[in-house]
Short mmCIF file of C-alpha atoms in Angstrom, two decimals:
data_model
loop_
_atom_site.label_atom_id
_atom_site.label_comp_id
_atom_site.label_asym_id
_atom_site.label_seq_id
_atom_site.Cartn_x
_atom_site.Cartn_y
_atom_site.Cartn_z
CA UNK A 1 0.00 0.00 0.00
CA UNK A 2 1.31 3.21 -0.84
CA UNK A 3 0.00 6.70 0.55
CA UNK A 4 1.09 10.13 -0.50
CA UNK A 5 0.06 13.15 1.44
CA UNK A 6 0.64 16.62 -0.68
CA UNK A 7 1.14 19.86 0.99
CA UNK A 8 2.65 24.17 -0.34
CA UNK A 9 -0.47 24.61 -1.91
CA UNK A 10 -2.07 28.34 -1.52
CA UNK A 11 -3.15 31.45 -2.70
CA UNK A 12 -0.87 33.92 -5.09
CA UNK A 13 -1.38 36.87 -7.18
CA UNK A 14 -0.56 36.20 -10.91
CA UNK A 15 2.82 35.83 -11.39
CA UNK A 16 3.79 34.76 -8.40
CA UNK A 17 5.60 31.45 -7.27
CA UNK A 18 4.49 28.16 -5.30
CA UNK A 19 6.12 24.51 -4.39
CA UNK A 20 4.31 21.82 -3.27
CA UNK A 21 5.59 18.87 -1.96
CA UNK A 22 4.20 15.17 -2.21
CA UNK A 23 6.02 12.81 0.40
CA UNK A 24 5.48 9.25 -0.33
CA UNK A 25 5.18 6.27 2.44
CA UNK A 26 4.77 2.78 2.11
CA UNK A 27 6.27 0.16 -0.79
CA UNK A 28 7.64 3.08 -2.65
CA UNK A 29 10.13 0.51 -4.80
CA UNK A 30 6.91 -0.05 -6.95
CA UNK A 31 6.34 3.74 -8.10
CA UNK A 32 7.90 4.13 -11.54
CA UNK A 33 6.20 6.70 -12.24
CA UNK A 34 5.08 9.87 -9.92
CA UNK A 35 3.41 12.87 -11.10
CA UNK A 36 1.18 15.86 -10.52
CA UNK A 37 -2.50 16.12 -11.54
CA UNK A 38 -4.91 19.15 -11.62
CA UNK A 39 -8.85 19.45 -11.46
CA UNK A 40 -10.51 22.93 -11.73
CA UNK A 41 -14.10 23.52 -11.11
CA UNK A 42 -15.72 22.30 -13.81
CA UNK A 43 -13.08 21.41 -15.72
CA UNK A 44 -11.72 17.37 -16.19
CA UNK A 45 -8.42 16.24 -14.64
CA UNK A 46 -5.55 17.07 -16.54
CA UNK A 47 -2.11 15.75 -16.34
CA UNK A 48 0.62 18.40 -15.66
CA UNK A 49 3.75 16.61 -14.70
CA UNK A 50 5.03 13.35 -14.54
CA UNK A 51 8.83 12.22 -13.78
CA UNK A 52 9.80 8.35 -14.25
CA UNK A 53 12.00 6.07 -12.55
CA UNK A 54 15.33 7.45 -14.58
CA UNK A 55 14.55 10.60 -14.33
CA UNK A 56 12.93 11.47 -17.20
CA UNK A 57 9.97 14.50 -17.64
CA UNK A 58 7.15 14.96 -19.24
CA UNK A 59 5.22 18.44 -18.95
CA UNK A 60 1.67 19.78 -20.28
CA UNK A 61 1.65 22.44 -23.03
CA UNK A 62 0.13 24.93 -20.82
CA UNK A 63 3.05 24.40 -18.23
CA UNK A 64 6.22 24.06 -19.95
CA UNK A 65 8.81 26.81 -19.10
CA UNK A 66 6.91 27.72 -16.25
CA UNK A 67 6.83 24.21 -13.80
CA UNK A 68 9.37 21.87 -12.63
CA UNK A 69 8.78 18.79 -11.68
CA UNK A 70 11.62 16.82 -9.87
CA UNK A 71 12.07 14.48 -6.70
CA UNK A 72 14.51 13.66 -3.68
CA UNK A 73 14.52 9.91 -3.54
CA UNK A 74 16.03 9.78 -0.22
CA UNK A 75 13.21 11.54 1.46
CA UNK A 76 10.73 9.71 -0.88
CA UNK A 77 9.36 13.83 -2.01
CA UNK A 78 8.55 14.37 -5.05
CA UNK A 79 8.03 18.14 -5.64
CA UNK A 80 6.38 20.51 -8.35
CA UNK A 81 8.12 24.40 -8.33
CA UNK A 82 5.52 26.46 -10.54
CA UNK A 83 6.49 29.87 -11.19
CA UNK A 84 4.61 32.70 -13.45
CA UNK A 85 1.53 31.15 -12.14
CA UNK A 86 -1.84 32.19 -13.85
CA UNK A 87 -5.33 32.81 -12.78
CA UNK A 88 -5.69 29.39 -14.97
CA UNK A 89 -3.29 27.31 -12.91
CA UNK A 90 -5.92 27.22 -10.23
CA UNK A 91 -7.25 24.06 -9.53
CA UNK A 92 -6.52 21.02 -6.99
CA UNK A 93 -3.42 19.59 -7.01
CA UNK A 94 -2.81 15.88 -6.97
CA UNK A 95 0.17 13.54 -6.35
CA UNK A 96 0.02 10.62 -8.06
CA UNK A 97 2.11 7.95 -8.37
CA UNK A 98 1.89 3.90 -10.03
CA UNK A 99 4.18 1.47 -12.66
CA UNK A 100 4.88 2.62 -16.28
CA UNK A 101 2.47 2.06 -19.06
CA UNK A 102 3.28 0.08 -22.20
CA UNK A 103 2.38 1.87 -25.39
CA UNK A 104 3.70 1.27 -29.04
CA UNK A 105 6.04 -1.40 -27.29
CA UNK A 106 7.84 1.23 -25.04
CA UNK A 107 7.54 1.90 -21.19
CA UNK A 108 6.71 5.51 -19.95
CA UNK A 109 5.05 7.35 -17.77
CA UNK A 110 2.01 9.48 -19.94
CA UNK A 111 0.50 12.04 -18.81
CA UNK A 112 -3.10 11.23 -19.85
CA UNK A 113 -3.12 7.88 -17.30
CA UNK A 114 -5.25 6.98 -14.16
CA UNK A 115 -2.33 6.03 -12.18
CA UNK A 116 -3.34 3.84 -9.02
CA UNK A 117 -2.07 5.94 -6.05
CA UNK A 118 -3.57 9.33 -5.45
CA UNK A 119 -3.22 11.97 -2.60
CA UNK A 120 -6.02 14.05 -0.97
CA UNK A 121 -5.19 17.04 -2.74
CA UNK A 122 -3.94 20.39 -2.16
CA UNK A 123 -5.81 23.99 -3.21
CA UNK A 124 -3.89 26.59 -5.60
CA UNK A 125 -5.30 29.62 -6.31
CA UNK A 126 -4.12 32.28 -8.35
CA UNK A 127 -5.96 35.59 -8.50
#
């Protein structure tokens, strides 16, 4: 059983800057992949960051330049800096984490996947 609790989320003007952590308990060795999801009112989920097992990225249109994804395996965190935020960024924030996917014959973390761990969820809000 795995459990991830999220946390840094908040409320910013436009522009502005937030990190939000993700820490990670229980058999961790199975998480290939970890990532972040977001839900607005109204709106579906959307995949906005995902990081694999060798390091490797993968980062929604409407967040690339602007987010970071990127982990400390030693604590078991896996964090998501977003800077430049936008009155569109706001949404709930989920960690998620599962195993790879195998598409086309290759393994990889997507971004459009129902991985099979998620946390609780943590508010940003960008006015």
């Amino acid at each position: 059983h795995v459990q991830l609790v999220e946390s840094g989320g908040g409320s910013v003007q436009a522009g502005g800057s937030l990190n939000l952590s993700c820490a990670a308990t229980g058999k961790t060795n199975v998480l290939n992949c970890m990532g972040w999801f977001r839900q607005a009112p109204g709106k579906e989920r959307e995949g906005v960051a995902v990081l694999d097992a060798h390091g490797a990225t993968h980062y929604a249109d409407s967040v690339k330049g602007r987010f970071t994804i990127s982990q400390d395996s030693a604590k078991n965190t896996l964090y998501l800096h977003m800077n430049s935020l936008k009155p569109e960024d706001t949404a709930m924030y989920y960690c998620v984490a599962g195993g790879t996917r195998l598409r086309n014959g290759v393994r990889s973390c997507p971004l459009d996947e129902q991985y099979e761990f998620w946390g609780q969820g943590t508010q940003v809000t960008v006015s």
